mmCIF file of C-alpha atoms and ligand atoms in Angstrom:
data_model
loop_
_atom_site.group_PDB
_atom_site.id
_atom_site.type_symbol
_atom_site.label_atom_id
_atom_site.label_comp_id
_atom_site.label_asym_id
_atom_site.label_seq_id
_atom_site.Cartn_x
_atom_site.Cartn_y
_atom_site.Cartn_z
ATOM 1 C CA MET Y 1 99.581 60.024 -7.239
ATOM 2 C CA LYS Y 2 101.538 62.714 -9.072
ATOM 3 C CA GLU Y 3 103.279 59.888 -10.940
ATOM 4 C CA LEU Y 4 99.894 58.559 -12.057
ATOM 5 C CA LEU Y 5 98.860 62.002 -13.255
ATOM 6 C CA GLU Y 6 102.128 62.442 -15.153
ATOM 7 C CA LYS Y 7 101.691 58.979 -16.718
ATOM 8 C CA LEU Y 8 98.140 59.563 -17.848
ATOM 9 C CA VAL Y 9 98.672 63.022 -19.347
ATOM 10 C CA GLY Y 10 101.515 61.575 -21.426
ATOM 11 C CA VAL Y 11 99.345 58.982 -23.138
ATOM 12 C CA PHE Y 12 98.135 59.689 -26.726
ATOM 13 C CA GLY Y 13 94.375 60.007 -26.675
ATOM 14 C CA PRO Y 14 92.648 62.761 -28.716
ATOM 15 C CA THR Y 15 88.863 62.407 -29.090
ATOM 16 C CA GLY Y 16 88.125 59.333 -31.251
ATOM 17 C CA ARG Y 17 91.477 57.677 -30.450
ATOM 18 C CA GLU Y 18 91.224 56.678 -26.793
ATOM 19 C CA GLU Y 19 92.552 53.116 -27.107
ATOM 20 C CA LYS Y 20 95.977 53.799 -25.590
ATOM 21 C CA VAL Y 21 94.442 55.628 -22.594
ATOM 22 C CA ALA Y 22 92.037 52.713 -22.027
ATOM 23 C CA ARG Y 23 94.906 50.211 -22.128
ATOM 24 C CA THR Y 24 96.982 52.259 -19.649
ATOM 25 C CA ILE Y 25 94.091 52.650 -17.225
ATOM 26 C CA GLU Y 26 93.151 49.007 -17.553
ATOM 27 C CA GLU Y 27 96.673 47.964 -16.456
ATOM 28 C CA GLU Y 28 96.542 50.321 -13.475
ATOM 29 C CA ILE Y 29 93.104 49.444 -12.241
ATOM 30 C CA ALA Y 30 92.726 45.727 -13.041
ATOM 31 C CA PRO Y 31 94.299 44.365 -9.814
ATOM 32 C CA TYR Y 32 91.868 46.420 -7.679
ATOM 33 C CA VAL Y 33 88.478 45.616 -9.279
ATOM 34 C CA ASP Y 34 86.264 42.517 -9.634
ATOM 35 C CA ASP Y 35 85.584 42.851 -13.349
ATOM 36 C CA ILE Y 36 86.802 44.971 -16.247
ATOM 37 C CA ARG Y 37 85.579 45.188 -19.790
ATOM 38 C CA ARG Y 38 85.528 47.278 -22.908
ATOM 39 C CA ASP Y 39 82.126 47.997 -24.491
ATOM 40 C CA SER Y 40 81.272 48.081 -28.189
ATOM 41 C CA VAL Y 41 82.410 51.698 -28.737
ATOM 42 C CA GLY Y 42 85.525 51.668 -26.534
ATOM 43 C CA ASN Y 43 84.401 52.779 -23.062
ATOM 44 C CA LEU Y 44 86.346 51.071 -20.332
ATOM 45 C CA ILE Y 45 84.104 49.796 -17.535
ATOM 46 C CA ALA Y 46 85.570 48.515 -14.266
ATOM 47 C CA PHE Y 47 83.360 47.078 -11.554
ATOM 48 C CA LYS Y 48 83.870 46.721 -7.831
ATOM 49 C CA LYS Y 49 81.282 44.709 -5.917
ATOM 50 C CA GLY Y 50 79.658 46.194 -2.816
ATOM 51 C CA SER Y 51 78.100 44.489 0.137
ATOM 52 C CA GLY Y 52 74.541 45.570 -0.735
ATOM 53 C CA GLY Y 53 74.052 49.277 -1.338
ATOM 54 C CA LYS Y 54 73.242 51.226 -4.465
ATOM 55 C CA LYS Y 55 74.707 51.011 -7.950
ATOM 56 C CA ILE Y 56 76.946 54.061 -8.371
ATOM 57 C CA MET Y 57 78.490 55.028 -11.700
ATOM 58 C CA LEU Y 58 81.574 57.234 -11.577
ATOM 59 C CA ALA Y 59 82.524 58.592 -15.029
ATOM 60 C CA ALA Y 60 85.616 60.360 -16.332
ATOM 61 C CA HIS Y 61 86.417 60.914 -19.990
ATOM 62 C CA MET Y 62 89.568 59.533 -21.549
ATOM 63 C CA ASP Y 63 89.697 61.835 -24.585
ATOM 64 C CA GLU Y 64 91.468 65.189 -24.890
ATOM 65 C CA ILE Y 65 90.866 67.830 -27.573
ATOM 66 C CA GLY Y 66 92.929 67.470 -30.765
ATOM 67 C CA VAL Y 67 92.846 67.639 -34.562
ATOM 68 C CA VAL Y 68 92.450 65.270 -37.487
ATOM 69 C CA VAL Y 69 94.210 65.754 -40.837
ATOM 70 C CA SER Y 70 91.711 66.576 -43.595
ATOM 71 C CA HIS Y 71 93.987 67.522 -46.564
ATOM 72 C CA ILE Y 72 97.687 67.548 -47.457
ATOM 73 C CA ASP Y 73 98.853 69.889 -50.219
ATOM 74 C CA GLU Y 74 101.623 69.346 -52.807
ATOM 75 C CA ASN Y 75 104.183 71.043 -50.497
ATOM 76 C CA GLY Y 76 103.311 68.770 -47.572
ATOM 77 C CA PHE Y 77 101.295 71.273 -45.481
ATOM 78 C CA CYS Y 78 98.335 69.707 -43.686
ATOM 79 C CA ARG Y 79 94.887 71.160 -43.137
ATOM 80 C CA VAL Y 80 93.101 69.843 -40.065
ATOM 81 C CA LYS Y 81 89.666 69.720 -38.515
ATOM 82 C CA PRO Y 82 89.483 70.293 -34.759
ATOM 83 C CA VAL Y 83 88.097 67.453 -32.634
ATOM 84 C CA GLY Y 84 86.514 69.067 -29.625
ATOM 85 C CA TYR Y 85 86.607 72.760 -28.802
ATOM 86 C CA VAL Y 86 90.106 73.886 -29.798
ATOM 87 C CA LEU Y 87 90.564 77.647 -29.505
ATOM 88 C CA THR Y 88 92.400 79.313 -32.377
ATOM 89 C CA ALA Y 89 94.055 81.577 -29.774
ATOM 90 C CA THR Y 90 96.055 78.546 -28.611
ATOM 91 C CA LEU Y 91 97.471 77.667 -32.026
ATOM 92 C CA VAL Y 92 100.246 80.151 -32.746
ATOM 93 C CA GLY Y 93 103.470 78.132 -32.795
ATOM 94 C CA SER Y 94 101.727 75.208 -31.068
ATOM 95 C CA ARG Y 95 103.021 71.710 -31.543
ATOM 96 C CA VAL Y 96 100.873 68.635 -31.880
ATOM 97 C CA LYS Y 97 101.951 65.022 -31.687
ATOM 98 C CA PHE Y 98 100.539 62.179 -33.824
ATOM 99 C CA GLU Y 99 100.146 58.558 -32.768
ATOM 100 C CA ASN Y 100 103.229 57.571 -34.776
ATOM 101 C CA GLY Y 101 105.311 60.270 -33.033
ATOM 102 C CA ALA Y 102 105.225 62.748 -35.911
ATOM 103 C CA ILE Y 103 105.202 66.372 -34.778
ATOM 104 C CA GLY Y 104 103.259 69.218 -36.395
ATOM 105 C CA VAL Y 105 103.682 72.983 -35.863
ATOM 106 C CA PHE Y 106 100.753 75.356 -36.419
ATOM 107 C CA TRP Y 107 100.884 78.516 -38.478
ATOM 108 C CA ALA Y 108 98.259 80.483 -40.402
ATOM 109 C CA GLU Y 109 98.202 81.613 -44.046
ATOM 110 C CA ASP Y 110 96.330 84.881 -43.615
ATOM 111 C CA PRO Y 111 98.339 87.548 -45.477
ATOM 112 C CA ASP Y 112 96.793 90.298 -43.335
ATOM 113 C CA TRP Y 113 97.926 88.649 -40.164
ATOM 114 C CA LYS Y 114 101.484 89.836 -39.660
ATOM 115 C CA LEU Y 115 103.125 89.103 -36.375
ATOM 116 C CA TRP Y 116 105.384 92.201 -36.562
ATOM 117 C CA GLN Y 117 102.293 94.372 -36.760
ATOM 118 C CA ARG Y 118 100.911 92.963 -33.484
ATOM 119 C CA PRO Y 119 97.714 91.429 -34.835
ATOM 120 C CA THR Y 120 94.591 92.006 -32.755
ATOM 121 C CA THR Y 121 92.522 89.342 -34.467
ATOM 122 C CA LEU Y 122 93.131 85.693 -35.183
ATOM 123 C CA PRO Y 123 92.575 83.894 -38.486
ATOM 124 C CA ASP Y 124 89.594 81.557 -38.757
ATOM 125 C CA TRP Y 125 90.091 77.742 -38.600
ATOM 126 C CA ASP Y 126 90.293 77.304 -42.375
ATOM 127 C CA LYS Y 127 93.404 79.510 -42.538
ATOM 128 C CA TRP Y 128 95.472 77.401 -40.184
ATOM 129 C CA PHE Y 129 97.864 74.707 -41.369
ATOM 130 C CA LEU Y 130 100.201 72.199 -39.832
ATOM 131 C CA ASP Y 131 103.877 71.947 -40.868
ATOM 132 C CA VAL Y 132 104.977 68.388 -40.249
ATOM 133 C CA GLY Y 133 108.413 68.846 -41.707
ATOM 134 C CA ALA Y 134 107.406 67.449 -45.115
ATOM 135 C CA THR Y 135 108.075 68.944 -48.534
ATOM 136 C CA SER Y 136 105.480 67.001 -50.446
ATOM 137 C CA LYS Y 137 102.489 64.665 -49.990
ATOM 138 C CA GLU Y 138 104.855 61.769 -50.655
ATOM 139 C CA ASP Y 139 107.369 62.452 -47.912
ATOM 140 C CA SER Y 140 104.762 63.442 -45.311
ATOM 141 C CA PRO Y 141 104.966 61.351 -42.103
ATOM 142 C CA VAL Y 142 101.151 61.659 -41.728
ATOM 143 C CA LYS Y 143 98.099 60.862 -43.828
ATOM 144 C CA VAL Y 144 94.553 62.185 -44.199
ATOM 145 C CA GLY Y 145 92.573 60.755 -41.294
ATOM 146 C CA ASP Y 146 95.448 60.761 -38.787
ATOM 147 C CA PHE Y 147 94.675 62.276 -35.375
ATOM 148 C CA ALA Y 148 96.922 64.413 -33.192
ATOM 149 C CA ALA Y 149 96.754 66.047 -29.763
ATOM 150 C CA PHE Y 150 98.678 68.935 -28.280
ATOM 151 C CA TYR Y 151 102.250 68.017 -27.469
ATOM 152 C CA PRO Y 152 102.251 66.330 -24.061
ATOM 153 C CA VAL Y 153 103.737 68.271 -21.145
ATOM 154 C CA PHE Y 154 103.792 67.820 -17.373
ATOM 155 C CA HIS Y 155 105.202 70.363 -14.940
ATOM 156 C CA ASP Y 156 105.194 70.063 -11.143
ATOM 157 C CA LEU Y 157 105.193 73.568 -9.706
ATOM 158 C CA GLY Y 158 104.686 72.326 -6.151
ATOM 159 C CA ASN Y 159 101.010 72.357 -5.329
ATOM 160 C CA ARG Y 160 100.145 73.540 -8.836
ATOM 161 C CA LEU Y 161 100.563 71.164 -11.753
ATOM 162 C CA VAL Y 162 100.502 71.947 -15.465
ATOM 163 C CA ALA Y 163 99.630 69.661 -18.366
ATOM 164 C CA GLN Y 164 97.844 69.821 -21.710
ATOM 165 C CA SER Y 165 95.236 67.194 -20.810
ATOM 166 C CA PHE Y 166 94.149 67.485 -17.200
ATOM 167 C CA ASP Y 167 90.760 67.732 -18.937
ATOM 168 C CA ASP Y 168 90.081 64.947 -18.203
ATOM 169 C CA ARG Y 169 93.067 62.770 -17.306
ATOM 170 C CA ALA Y 170 92.930 64.368 -13.844
ATOM 171 C CA GLY Y 171 89.409 62.883 -13.536
ATOM 172 C CA CYS Y 172 90.671 59.513 -14.815
ATOM 173 C CA ALA Y 173 93.450 59.552 -12.266
ATOM 174 C CA VAL Y 174 90.942 60.316 -9.491
ATOM 175 C CA LEU Y 175 88.797 57.319 -10.495
ATOM 176 C CA VAL Y 176 91.847 54.998 -10.637
ATOM 177 C CA GLU Y 177 92.952 56.191 -7.232
ATOM 178 C CA VAL Y 178 89.479 55.707 -5.738
ATOM 179 C CA ALA Y 179 89.434 52.123 -7.120
ATOM 180 C CA LYS Y 180 92.855 51.470 -5.584
ATOM 181 C CA GLN Y 181 91.996 52.870 -2.164
ATOM 182 C CA VAL Y 182 88.378 51.797 -1.552
ATOM 183 C CA LYS Y 183 88.093 48.819 0.744
ATOM 184 C CA ASN Y 184 84.879 46.824 1.252
ATOM 185 C CA PRO Y 185 82.427 49.423 -0.118
ATOM 186 C CA VAL Y 186 78.731 49.020 0.631
ATOM 187 C CA ASN Y 187 77.810 50.207 -2.869
ATOM 188 C CA ASP Y 188 78.412 48.528 -6.231
ATOM 189 C CA ILE Y 189 80.835 50.835 -8.023
ATOM 190 C CA TYR Y 190 81.168 51.157 -11.749
ATOM 191 C CA PHE Y 191 84.277 53.106 -12.794
ATOM 192 C CA VAL Y 192 83.492 54.192 -16.336
ATOM 193 C CA PHE Y 193 86.184 55.741 -18.519
ATOM 194 C CA THR Y 194 84.340 57.282 -21.415
ATOM 195 C CA ILE Y 195 85.165 58.126 -25.006
ATOM 196 C CA GLN Y 196 84.423 61.219 -27.085
ATOM 197 C CA GLU Y 197 83.159 63.504 -24.341
ATOM 198 C CA GLU Y 198 84.600 66.514 -26.093
ATOM 199 C CA ILE Y 199 82.368 66.146 -29.145
ATOM 200 C CA GLY Y 200 79.110 65.502 -27.263
ATOM 201 C CA LEU Y 201 79.325 63.076 -24.349
ATOM 202 C CA LYS Y 202 79.159 60.063 -26.687
ATOM 203 C CA GLY Y 203 80.666 57.464 -24.395
ATOM 204 C CA ALA Y 204 78.602 58.543 -21.387
ATOM 205 C CA ILE Y 205 75.326 58.232 -23.352
ATOM 206 C CA VAL Y 206 75.807 54.581 -24.172
ATOM 207 C CA SER Y 207 77.632 53.447 -21.064
ATOM 208 C CA ALA Y 208 75.070 54.999 -18.705
ATOM 209 C CA TYR Y 209 72.362 53.086 -20.643
ATOM 210 C CA ASN Y 210 74.211 49.815 -20.241
ATOM 211 C CA VAL Y 211 75.255 50.256 -16.604
ATOM 212 C CA SER Y 212 71.860 51.634 -15.659
ATOM 213 C CA PRO Y 213 73.076 53.052 -12.292
ATOM 214 C CA ASP Y 214 71.021 54.262 -9.334
ATOM 215 C CA ILE Y 215 73.321 57.259 -8.957
ATOM 216 C CA GLY Y 216 75.684 58.882 -11.459
ATOM 217 C CA ILE Y 217 78.654 61.110 -10.773
ATOM 218 C CA ALA Y 218 80.898 62.626 -13.435
ATOM 219 C CA VAL Y 219 84.420 63.663 -12.466
ATOM 220 C CA ASP Y 220 85.837 66.310 -14.708
ATOM 221 C CA VAL Y 221 87.561 69.687 -14.576
ATOM 222 C CA THR Y 222 85.761 72.994 -14.130
ATOM 223 C CA LEU Y 223 86.734 76.592 -14.657
ATOM 224 C CA THR Y 224 87.878 78.995 -11.957
ATOM 225 C CA GLY Y 225 87.388 82.674 -11.218
ATOM 226 C CA ASP Y 226 90.733 83.191 -9.502
ATOM 227 C CA VAL Y 227 92.956 84.905 -12.089
ATOM 228 C CA PRO Y 228 93.183 88.702 -12.780
ATOM 229 C CA LYS Y 229 89.884 90.067 -14.003
ATOM 230 C CA ALA Y 230 88.422 86.610 -14.502
ATOM 231 C CA TYR Y 231 84.734 86.136 -15.219
ATOM 232 C CA PRO Y 232 83.233 86.074 -11.688
ATOM 233 C CA MET Y 233 83.028 82.463 -10.447
ATOM 234 C CA ALA Y 234 83.259 81.236 -6.901
ATOM 235 C CA VAL Y 235 85.735 78.438 -7.627
ATOM 236 C CA SER Y 236 89.475 78.754 -6.916
ATOM 237 C CA LEU Y 237 92.516 76.488 -7.198
ATOM 238 C CA GLY Y 238 93.486 74.988 -3.877
ATOM 239 C CA LYS Y 239 90.128 75.413 -2.148
ATOM 240 C CA GLY Y 240 89.000 71.816 -2.509
ATOM 241 C CA ALA Y 241 86.890 69.551 -4.634
ATOM 242 C CA ALA Y 242 84.091 71.415 -6.450
ATOM 243 C CA ILE Y 243 80.590 69.969 -5.970
ATOM 244 C CA LYS Y 244 78.485 70.846 -8.989
ATOM 245 C CA VAL Y 245 75.262 72.751 -8.506
ATOM 246 C CA ALA Y 246 74.703 73.509 -12.197
ATOM 247 C CA ASP Y 247 76.378 74.161 -15.519
ATOM 248 C CA SER Y 248 75.094 75.087 -18.952
ATOM 249 C CA GLU Y 249 73.592 71.650 -19.653
ATOM 250 C CA MET Y 250 72.441 70.336 -16.294
ATOM 251 C CA ILE Y 251 71.309 71.031 -12.770
ATOM 252 C CA ALA Y 252 72.702 68.422 -10.393
ATOM 253 C CA HIS Y 253 70.153 66.239 -8.581
ATOM 254 C CA VAL Y 254 69.704 68.007 -5.262
ATOM 255 C CA GLY Y 255 69.831 64.770 -3.299
ATOM 256 C CA VAL Y 256 73.148 63.775 -4.834
ATOM 257 C CA ARG Y 257 74.542 67.276 -4.373
ATOM 258 C CA ASN Y 258 73.484 67.379 -0.730
ATOM 259 C CA ALA Y 259 74.844 63.884 -0.069
ATOM 260 C CA LEU Y 260 78.211 64.938 -1.475
ATOM 261 C CA VAL Y 261 78.250 68.072 0.708
ATOM 262 C CA LYS Y 262 77.316 66.056 3.780
ATOM 263 C CA THR Y 263 80.061 63.544 3.035
ATOM 264 C CA ALA Y 264 82.624 66.335 2.656
ATOM 265 C CA GLU Y 265 81.602 67.952 5.914
ATOM 266 C CA GLU Y 266 81.480 64.756 7.947
ATOM 267 C CA ASN Y 267 84.973 63.825 6.772
ATOM 268 C CA GLY Y 268 86.580 67.281 6.925
ATOM 269 C CA ILE Y 269 87.275 67.273 3.218
ATOM 270 C CA PRO Y 270 87.735 70.762 1.663
ATOM 271 C CA TYR Y 271 85.039 71.537 -0.911
ATOM 272 C CA GLN Y 272 83.504 74.419 -2.813
ATOM 273 C CA MET Y 273 80.229 74.820 -4.651
ATOM 274 C CA GLU Y 274 80.387 75.036 -8.440
ATOM 275 C CA VAL Y 275 78.020 77.024 -10.662
ATOM 276 C CA LEU Y 276 79.540 76.935 -14.163
ATOM 277 C CA ALA Y 277 78.377 79.508 -16.717
ATOM 278 C CA GLY Y 278 79.516 77.650 -19.843
ATOM 279 C CA GLY Y 279 80.383 74.075 -20.506
ATOM 280 C CA SER Y 280 79.247 70.722 -19.180
ATOM 281 C CA THR Y 281 80.280 67.139 -18.436
ATOM 282 C CA ASP Y 282 79.307 63.498 -18.938
ATOM 283 C CA ALA Y 283 76.850 64.043 -16.028
ATOM 284 C CA ALA Y 284 74.448 65.785 -18.412
ATOM 285 C CA ALA Y 285 74.171 62.573 -20.438
ATOM 286 C CA ILE Y 286 74.024 60.166 -17.470
ATOM 287 C CA GLN Y 287 71.189 62.183 -15.956
ATOM 288 C CA LEU Y 288 68.958 61.613 -19.000
ATOM 289 C CA SER Y 289 69.723 57.970 -19.505
ATOM 290 C CA LYS Y 290 66.798 55.486 -19.675
ATOM 291 C CA GLY Y 291 64.140 56.606 -17.145
ATOM 292 C CA GLY Y 292 66.518 59.200 -15.635
ATOM 293 C CA VAL Y 293 69.370 58.869 -13.165
ATOM 294 C CA PRO Y 294 69.959 61.078 -10.057
ATOM 295 C CA THR Y 295 73.270 62.595 -11.096
ATOM 296 C CA GLY Y 296 75.809 65.030 -9.799
ATOM 297 C CA ALA Y 297 79.424 65.892 -10.478
ATOM 298 C CA VAL Y 298 82.651 66.364 -8.624
ATOM 299 C CA SER Y 299 84.877 68.836 -10.430
ATOM 300 C CA ILE Y 300 88.574 69.486 -10.252
ATOM 301 C CA PRO Y 301 89.117 73.280 -10.532
ATOM 302 C CA SER Y 302 91.408 74.082 -13.486
ATOM 303 C CA ARG Y 303 92.736 77.297 -14.973
ATOM 304 C CA TYR Y 304 93.385 77.608 -18.705
ATOM 305 C CA VAL Y 305 91.097 74.706 -19.677
ATOM 306 C CA HIS Y 306 91.413 73.632 -23.340
ATOM 307 C CA THR Y 307 94.859 75.211 -23.694
ATOM 308 C CA LYS Y 308 98.285 73.575 -23.886
ATOM 309 C CA ALA Y 309 98.870 74.368 -20.235
ATOM 310 C CA GLU Y 310 95.908 73.498 -18.016
ATOM 311 C CA MET Y 311 96.674 74.138 -14.358
ATOM 312 C CA VAL Y 312 95.243 72.265 -11.395
ATOM 313 C CA ASP Y 313 96.121 72.221 -7.682
ATOM 314 C CA PHE Y 314 97.248 68.786 -6.476
ATOM 315 C CA ARG Y 315 95.411 69.253 -3.169
ATOM 316 C CA ASP Y 316 92.094 69.582 -5.039
ATOM 317 C CA VAL Y 317 92.831 66.355 -6.868
ATOM 318 C CA GLU Y 318 93.486 64.647 -3.538
ATOM 319 C CA ALA Y 319 90.342 66.150 -2.026
ATOM 320 C CA SER Y 320 88.295 64.780 -4.925
ATOM 321 C CA VAL Y 321 89.702 61.282 -4.259
ATOM 322 C CA GLU Y 322 88.849 61.551 -0.558
ATOM 323 C CA LEU Y 323 85.378 62.831 -1.234
ATOM 324 C CA LEU Y 324 84.454 60.104 -3.764
ATOM 325 C CA LYS Y 325 86.094 57.376 -1.647
ATOM 326 C CA ALA Y 326 83.970 58.338 1.349
ATOM 327 C CA PHE Y 327 80.839 58.772 -0.793
ATOM 328 C CA VAL Y 328 80.905 55.355 -2.447
ATOM 329 C CA SER Y 329 81.911 53.484 0.722
ATOM 330 C CA LYS Y 330 78.853 54.193 2.875
ATOM 331 C CA PRO Y 331 75.056 53.857 2.338
ATOM 332 C CA VAL Y 332 73.686 56.853 0.387
ATOM 333 C CA GLU Y 333 70.233 58.298 1.121
ATOM 334 C CA LEU Y 334 68.947 60.729 -1.476
HETATM 335 CO CO1 CO V 401 87.012 69.495 -22.146
HETATM 336 ZN ZN1 ZN V 402 86.352 67.444 -19.696
#
């Protein structure tokens, strides 16, 4: 499964440009599902028929944070608008990669911001520019409207893995793996790979409406409290799949949450309870779809979320696969 993770984090897919991710996932998952389709906005929806249980929607978002070129000056420097929550603290000397392979390097124009004086503040977004190796508008390899994501990386540190887009390619990999491994489930399973989560759960809003599930579960990363002087949070790398209790946009349906806990305990799958102070997932949109959907979330703990080096523990990824596999296979009572 590490190969699948490495493959998925390497695919170009900033928010708004998820086509390549959808194509890659479609190839991986198609042999294992009964139906697969793309909806009108680009969500990828794979379906596996059950023997007569509930309709369960599992959702993971395909997009990763990135930037879009908004202006190119006469010397070829690009101004960009972030897509998703890109922290300026991650930009110094960062590289981004465009769909056509062009590379951009970030720097900021602020004359008061001098590296040799050890700056304590960071310039605002409008001061940052991308150097794409051009000397003019004419010889620039990119155009206004082109999207880029952080330069793709993948490092295997043993149990710990590092990549720029585990948010949420780790979740996508979990769904693909569940689809591959589940045999004769009782429930109908919809594996939904959503677009544009990072700018407001767009893909989840429309796909949940169309799928109209009995139960929704988002699979995404969550933060941890296990680094020096971290904000207190009872989630750590390597301690198992995180079952969401609440985050800043939702409270998980207590029946779904309890069913996930019961499944983990009955199958000896390591898990931890997640209460996230800031941030949310596609689950917040699924929950409010149509007349309301009992919804929960399974989270993969990750350090350094929304940086160029997000870190997860492979064992937590595997635990998430095991938990969801067991959950969707058997009858669910809420
Ligand atoms: Co995110
Ligand atoms: Zn995410």
